Coordinates of C-alpha atoms and ligand atoms in Angstrom, one line a residue:
X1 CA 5.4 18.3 -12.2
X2 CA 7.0 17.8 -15.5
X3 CA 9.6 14.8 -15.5
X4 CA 13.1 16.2 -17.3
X5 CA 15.3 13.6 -17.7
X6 CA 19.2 14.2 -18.5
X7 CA 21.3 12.3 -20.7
X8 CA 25.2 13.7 -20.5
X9 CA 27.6 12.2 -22.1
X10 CA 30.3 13.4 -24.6
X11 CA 28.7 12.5 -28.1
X12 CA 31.9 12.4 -30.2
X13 CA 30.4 12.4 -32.6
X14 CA 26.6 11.3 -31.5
X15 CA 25.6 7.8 -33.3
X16 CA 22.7 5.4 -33.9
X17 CA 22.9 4.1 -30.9
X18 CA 22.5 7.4 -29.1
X19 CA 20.0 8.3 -31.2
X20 CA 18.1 5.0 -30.1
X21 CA 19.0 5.2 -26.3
X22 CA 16.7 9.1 -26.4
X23 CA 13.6 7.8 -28.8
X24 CA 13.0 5.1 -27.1
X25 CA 13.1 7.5 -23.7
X26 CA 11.0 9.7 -24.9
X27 CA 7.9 8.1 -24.2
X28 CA 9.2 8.1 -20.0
X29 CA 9.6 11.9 -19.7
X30 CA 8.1 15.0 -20.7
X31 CA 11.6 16.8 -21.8
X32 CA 14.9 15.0 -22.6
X33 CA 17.9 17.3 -22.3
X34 CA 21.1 15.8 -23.9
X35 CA 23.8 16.8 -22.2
X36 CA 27.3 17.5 -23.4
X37 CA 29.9 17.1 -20.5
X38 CA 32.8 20.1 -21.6
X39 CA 35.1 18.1 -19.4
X40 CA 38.8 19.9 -20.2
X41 CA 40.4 16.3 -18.8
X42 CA 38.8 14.4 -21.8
X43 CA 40.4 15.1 -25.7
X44 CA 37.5 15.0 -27.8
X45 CA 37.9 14.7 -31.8
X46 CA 35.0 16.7 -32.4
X47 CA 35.0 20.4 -30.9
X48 CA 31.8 21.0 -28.7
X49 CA 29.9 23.4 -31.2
X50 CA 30.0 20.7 -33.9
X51 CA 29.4 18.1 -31.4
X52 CA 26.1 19.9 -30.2
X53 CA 24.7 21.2 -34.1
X54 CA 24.8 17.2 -35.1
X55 CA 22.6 16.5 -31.8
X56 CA 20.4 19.3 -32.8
X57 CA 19.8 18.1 -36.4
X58 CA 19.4 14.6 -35.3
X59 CA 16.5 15.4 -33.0
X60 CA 15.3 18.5 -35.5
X61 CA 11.1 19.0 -34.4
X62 CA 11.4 16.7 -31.6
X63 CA 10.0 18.9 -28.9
X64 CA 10.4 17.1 -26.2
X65 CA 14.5 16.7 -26.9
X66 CA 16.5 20.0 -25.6
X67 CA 20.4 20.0 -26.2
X68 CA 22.5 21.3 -23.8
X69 CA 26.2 21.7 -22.7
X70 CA 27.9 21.6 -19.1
X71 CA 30.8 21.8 -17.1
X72 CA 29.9 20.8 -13.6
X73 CA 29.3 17.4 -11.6
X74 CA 26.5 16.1 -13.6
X75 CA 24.4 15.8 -10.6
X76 CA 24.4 19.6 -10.0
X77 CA 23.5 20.5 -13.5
X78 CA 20.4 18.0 -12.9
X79 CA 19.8 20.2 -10.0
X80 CA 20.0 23.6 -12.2
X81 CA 17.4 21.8 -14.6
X82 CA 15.1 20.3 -12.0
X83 CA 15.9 16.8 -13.7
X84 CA 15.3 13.7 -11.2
X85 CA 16.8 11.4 -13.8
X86 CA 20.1 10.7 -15.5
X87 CA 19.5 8.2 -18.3
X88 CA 22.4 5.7 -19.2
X89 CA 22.8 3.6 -22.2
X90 CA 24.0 -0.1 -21.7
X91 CA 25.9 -2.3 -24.5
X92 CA 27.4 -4.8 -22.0
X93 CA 28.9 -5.7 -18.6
X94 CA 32.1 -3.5 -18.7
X95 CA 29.4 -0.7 -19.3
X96 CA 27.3 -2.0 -16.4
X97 CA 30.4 -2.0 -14.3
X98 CA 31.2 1.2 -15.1
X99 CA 27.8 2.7 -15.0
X100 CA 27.1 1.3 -11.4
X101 CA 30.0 2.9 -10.0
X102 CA 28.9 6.4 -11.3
X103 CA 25.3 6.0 -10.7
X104 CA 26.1 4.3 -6.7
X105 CA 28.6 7.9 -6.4
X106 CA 26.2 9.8 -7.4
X107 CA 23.1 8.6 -5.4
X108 CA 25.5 9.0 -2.4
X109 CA 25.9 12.6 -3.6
X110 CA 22.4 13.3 -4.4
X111 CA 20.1 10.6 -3.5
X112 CA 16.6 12.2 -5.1
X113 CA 18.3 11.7 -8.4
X114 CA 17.5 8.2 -10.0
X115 CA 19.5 6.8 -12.6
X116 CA 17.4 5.0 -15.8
X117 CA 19.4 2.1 -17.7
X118 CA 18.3 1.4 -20.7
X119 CA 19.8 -1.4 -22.9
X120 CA 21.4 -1.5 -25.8
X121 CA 19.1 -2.7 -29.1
X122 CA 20.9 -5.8 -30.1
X123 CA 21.7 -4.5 -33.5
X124 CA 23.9 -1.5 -31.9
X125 CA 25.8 -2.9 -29.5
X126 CA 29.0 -2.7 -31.0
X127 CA 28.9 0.8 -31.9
X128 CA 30.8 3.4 -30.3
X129 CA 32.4 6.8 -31.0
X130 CA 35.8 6.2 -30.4
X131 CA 35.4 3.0 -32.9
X132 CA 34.2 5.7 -35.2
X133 CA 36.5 7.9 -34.7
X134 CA 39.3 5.1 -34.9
X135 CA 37.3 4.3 -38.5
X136 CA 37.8 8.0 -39.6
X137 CA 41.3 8.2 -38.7
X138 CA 42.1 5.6 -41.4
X139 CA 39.8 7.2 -44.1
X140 CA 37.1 4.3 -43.7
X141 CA 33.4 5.1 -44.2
X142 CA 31.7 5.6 -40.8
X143 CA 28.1 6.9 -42.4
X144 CA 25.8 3.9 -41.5
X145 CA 26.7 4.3 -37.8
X146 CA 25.6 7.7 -37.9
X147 CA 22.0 9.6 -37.6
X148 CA 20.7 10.2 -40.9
X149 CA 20.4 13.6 -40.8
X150 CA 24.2 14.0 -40.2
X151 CA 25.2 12.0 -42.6
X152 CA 26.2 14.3 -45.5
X153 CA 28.7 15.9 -43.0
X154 CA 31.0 13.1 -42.8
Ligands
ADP201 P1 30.6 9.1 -22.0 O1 31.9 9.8 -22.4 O2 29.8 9.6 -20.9 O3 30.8 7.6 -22.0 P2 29.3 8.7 -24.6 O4 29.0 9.7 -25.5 O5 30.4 7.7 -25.0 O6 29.7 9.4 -23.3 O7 28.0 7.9 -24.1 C1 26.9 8.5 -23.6 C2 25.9 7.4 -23.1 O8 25.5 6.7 -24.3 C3 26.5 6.3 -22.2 O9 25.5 6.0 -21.3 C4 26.8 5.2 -23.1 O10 26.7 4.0 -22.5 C5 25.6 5.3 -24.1 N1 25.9 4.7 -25.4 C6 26.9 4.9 -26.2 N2 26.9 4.1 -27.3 C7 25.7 3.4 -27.2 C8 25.1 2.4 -28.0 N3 25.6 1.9 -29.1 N4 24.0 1.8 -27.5 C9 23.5 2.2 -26.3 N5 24.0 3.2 -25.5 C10 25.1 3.7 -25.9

Protein backbone atom coordinates (compact mmCIF):
# COMPACT_ATOMS: atom_id res chain seq x y z
CA UNK A 1 0.00 0.00 0.00
CA UNK A 2 1.51 3.27 -0.94
CA UNK A 3 2.28 5.49 2.30
CA UNK A 4 0.70 9.32 1.65
CA UNK A 5 1.67 11.43 4.17
CA UNK A 6 -0.15 14.97 4.79
CA UNK A 7 1.38 18.09 5.77
CA UNK A 8 -1.55 20.93 6.34
CA UNK A 9 -0.77 23.86 7.51
CA UNK A 10 -1.46 27.43 6.23
CA UNK A 11 1.96 28.36 4.39
CA UNK A 12 1.64 32.24 4.49
CA UNK A 13 3.73 32.47 2.64
CA UNK A 14 5.67 28.83 2.59
CA UNK A 15 9.49 29.24 3.72
CA UNK A 16 12.86 27.45 4.04
CA UNK A 17 11.90 25.90 6.74
CA UNK A 18 8.85 24.35 5.17
CA UNK A 19 10.62 23.53 2.39
CA UNK A 20 13.13 21.51 4.66
CA UNK A 21 10.40 19.97 7.02
CA UNK A 22 8.98 17.99 3.16
CA UNK A 23 12.62 17.05 1.56
CA UNK A 24 13.77 15.70 4.34
CA UNK A 25 10.21 13.57 4.45
CA UNK A 26 10.40 12.53 1.40
CA UNK A 27 12.47 9.74 1.77
CA UNK A 28 9.56 8.22 4.54
CA UNK A 29 6.60 8.19 2.18
CA UNK A 30 5.83 7.48 -1.30
CA UNK A 31 3.58 10.79 -1.90
CA UNK A 32 3.61 14.02 0.26
CA UNK A 33 0.52 16.07 -0.13
CA UNK A 34 0.90 19.65 1.38
CA UNK A 35 -1.95 20.70 2.56
CA UNK A 36 -3.44 24.16 2.70
CA UNK A 37 -6.05 24.53 5.64
CA UNK A 38 -8.83 27.33 3.96
CA UNK A 39 -9.80 27.96 7.55
CA UNK A 40 -12.30 31.20 7.20
CA UNK A 41 -11.46 31.85 11.19
CA UNK A 42 -7.71 32.50 10.40
CA UNK A 43 -6.70 36.09 8.29
CA UNK A 44 -4.08 35.09 6.09
CA UNK A 45 -1.87 37.80 4.23
CA UNK A 46 -1.47 35.82 1.28
CA UNK A 47 -4.80 34.74 -0.62
CA UNK A 48 -4.90 30.84 -1.03
CA UNK A 49 -4.24 30.67 -4.91
CA UNK A 50 -0.90 32.57 -4.42
CA UNK A 51 -0.32 30.67 -1.34
CA UNK A 52 -0.63 27.30 -3.27
CA UNK A 53 1.37 28.46 -6.94
CA UNK A 54 4.54 29.33 -4.46
CA UNK A 55 4.26 25.61 -3.02
CA UNK A 56 3.95 24.33 -6.44
CA UNK A 57 7.03 26.13 -7.79
CA UNK A 58 8.97 25.29 -4.78
CA UNK A 59 8.51 21.62 -5.21
CA UNK A 60 8.40 22.02 -9.35
CA UNK A 61 9.45 17.95 -10.72
CA UNK A 62 9.27 16.68 -7.33
CA UNK A 63 6.95 13.76 -8.05
CA UNK A 64 6.37 12.56 -5.04
CA UNK A 65 5.17 16.17 -3.53
CA UNK A 66 1.16 16.88 -4.49
CA UNK A 67 -0.29 20.26 -3.30
CA UNK A 68 -3.50 20.44 -2.15
CA UNK A 69 -6.20 22.71 -0.38
CA UNK A 70 -8.92 21.88 2.30
CA UNK A 71 -11.61 22.93 4.43
CA UNK A 72 -12.42 20.12 6.75
CA UNK A 73 -11.01 18.63 10.16
CA UNK A 74 -7.65 17.64 8.89
CA UNK A 75 -8.17 14.13 10.01
CA UNK A 76 -11.11 13.66 7.58
CA UNK A 77 -9.27 15.01 4.55
CA UNK A 78 -6.45 12.32 5.50
CA UNK A 79 -9.35 10.02 5.30
CA UNK A 80 -10.47 11.33 1.69
CA UNK A 81 -6.67 10.83 0.66
CA UNK A 82 -6.05 7.43 2.31
CA UNK A 83 -3.07 9.26 4.31
CA UNK A 84 -2.11 7.44 7.65
CA UNK A 85 0.22 10.28 8.58
CA UNK A 86 0.10 13.99 9.38
CA UNK A 87 3.58 15.32 9.42
CA UNK A 88 4.45 18.28 11.95
CA UNK A 89 7.40 20.54 11.94
CA UNK A 90 9.04 21.39 15.39
CA UNK A 91 11.25 24.64 16.18
CA UNK A 92 10.75 24.40 19.96
CA UNK A 93 8.67 23.61 23.12
CA UNK A 94 5.83 26.11 22.69
CA UNK A 95 5.54 24.13 19.28
CA UNK A 96 5.77 20.78 21.04
CA UNK A 97 3.12 21.97 23.31
CA UNK A 98 0.98 22.95 20.86
CA UNK A 99 1.56 20.13 18.53
CA UNK A 100 0.80 17.48 21.25
CA UNK A 101 -2.49 18.84 21.98
CA UNK A 102 -3.58 18.61 18.25
CA UNK A 103 -1.89 15.38 17.47
CA UNK A 104 -3.47 13.64 21.29
CA UNK A 105 -7.24 15.28 19.75
CA UNK A 106 -6.72 13.92 16.87
CA UNK A 107 -5.61 10.31 17.66
CA UNK A 108 -8.75 10.32 19.97
CA UNK A 109 -10.68 11.27 16.85
CA UNK A 110 -9.05 8.95 14.52
CA UNK A 111 -6.64 6.69 16.14
CA UNK A 112 -5.16 4.83 12.64
CA UNK A 113 -3.76 8.23 11.87
CA UNK A 114 -0.14 8.66 13.24
CA UNK A 115 1.36 11.91 13.61
CA UNK A 116 5.37 12.23 12.37
CA UNK A 117 7.48 15.15 14.18
CA UNK A 118 10.13 16.14 12.70
CA UNK A 119 12.64 18.78 14.05
CA UNK A 120 13.51 21.90 13.10
CA UNK A 121 17.29 22.06 11.32
CA UNK A 122 19.05 24.30 13.69
CA UNK A 123 19.80 26.89 11.20
CA UNK A 124 15.79 27.56 10.67
CA UNK A 125 14.53 27.63 13.78
CA UNK A 126 13.68 31.12 14.05
CA UNK A 127 11.82 31.40 10.94
CA UNK A 128 8.28 31.78 10.66
CA UNK A 129 5.63 33.36 8.36
CA UNK A 130 4.14 35.70 10.48
CA UNK A 131 7.89 36.99 11.30
CA UNK A 132 7.94 37.35 7.53
CA UNK A 133 5.02 38.81 7.06
CA UNK A 134 5.78 41.22 10.13
CA UNK A 135 9.29 41.93 7.91
CA UNK A 136 7.17 42.81 4.74
CA UNK A 137 4.84 44.99 6.50
CA UNK A 138 7.74 47.41 7.23
CA UNK A 139 9.34 47.14 3.66
CA UNK A 140 12.31 44.95 4.96
CA UNK A 141 13.76 42.24 2.65
CA UNK A 142 12.37 38.78 3.50
CA UNK A 143 14.14 36.86 0.30
CA UNK A 144 16.69 34.59 2.13
CA UNK A 145 13.87 33.04 4.22
CA UNK A 146 12.19 32.14 1.22
CA UNK A 147 12.44 28.99 -1.36
CA UNK A 148 14.49 29.98 -4.14
CA UNK A 149 12.33 29.46 -6.72
CA UNK A 150 9.88 32.15 -5.26
CA UNK A 151 12.09 34.47 -4.71
CA UNK A 152 11.69 36.94 -7.63
CA UNK A 153 8.08 37.28 -6.46
CA UNK A 154 8.77 39.14 -3.41
P1 LIG B 1 -0.10 26.39 11.00
O1 LIG B 1 -1.03 27.53 10.73
O2 LIG B 1 -0.73 25.04 10.95
O3 LIG B 1 0.81 26.58 12.18
P2 LIG B 1 2.22 26.92 9.39
O4 LIG B 1 2.22 27.17 7.92
O5 LIG B 1 2.63 28.04 10.26
O6 LIG B 1 0.79 26.40 9.69
O7 LIG B 1 3.14 25.66 9.72
C1 LIG B 1 2.91 24.40 9.16
C2 LIG B 1 3.86 23.40 9.79
O8 LIG B 1 5.21 23.76 9.49
C3 LIG B 1 3.79 23.34 11.31
O9 LIG B 1 4.00 22.00 11.71
C4 LIG B 1 4.95 24.18 11.76
O10 LIG B 1 5.42 23.79 13.03
C5 LIG B 1 5.96 23.84 10.67
N1 LIG B 1 6.98 24.87 10.54
C6 LIG B 1 6.80 26.18 10.31
N2 LIG B 1 7.99 26.84 10.24
C7 LIG B 1 8.95 25.89 10.44
C8 LIG B 1 10.39 25.91 10.53
N3 LIG B 1 11.07 27.04 10.40
N4 LIG B 1 11.03 24.74 10.76
C9 LIG B 1 10.32 23.61 10.92
N5 LIG B 1 8.99 23.51 10.87
C10 LIG B 1 8.30 24.64 10.63
Amino acid sequence: MKRIAIFPGSFDPITIGHQSIVLRSLPLFDEVIIAIGDNTQKKCMFPIEKRKQWIEKTFEGIEKVKVDVYNMLTVDYCKQKNAKYIIRGLRNSIDFQYEQNIALINTEICPEIETIFLLTEPQYTSINSSFIREIMNFGGDVKRFLPENIRMDF
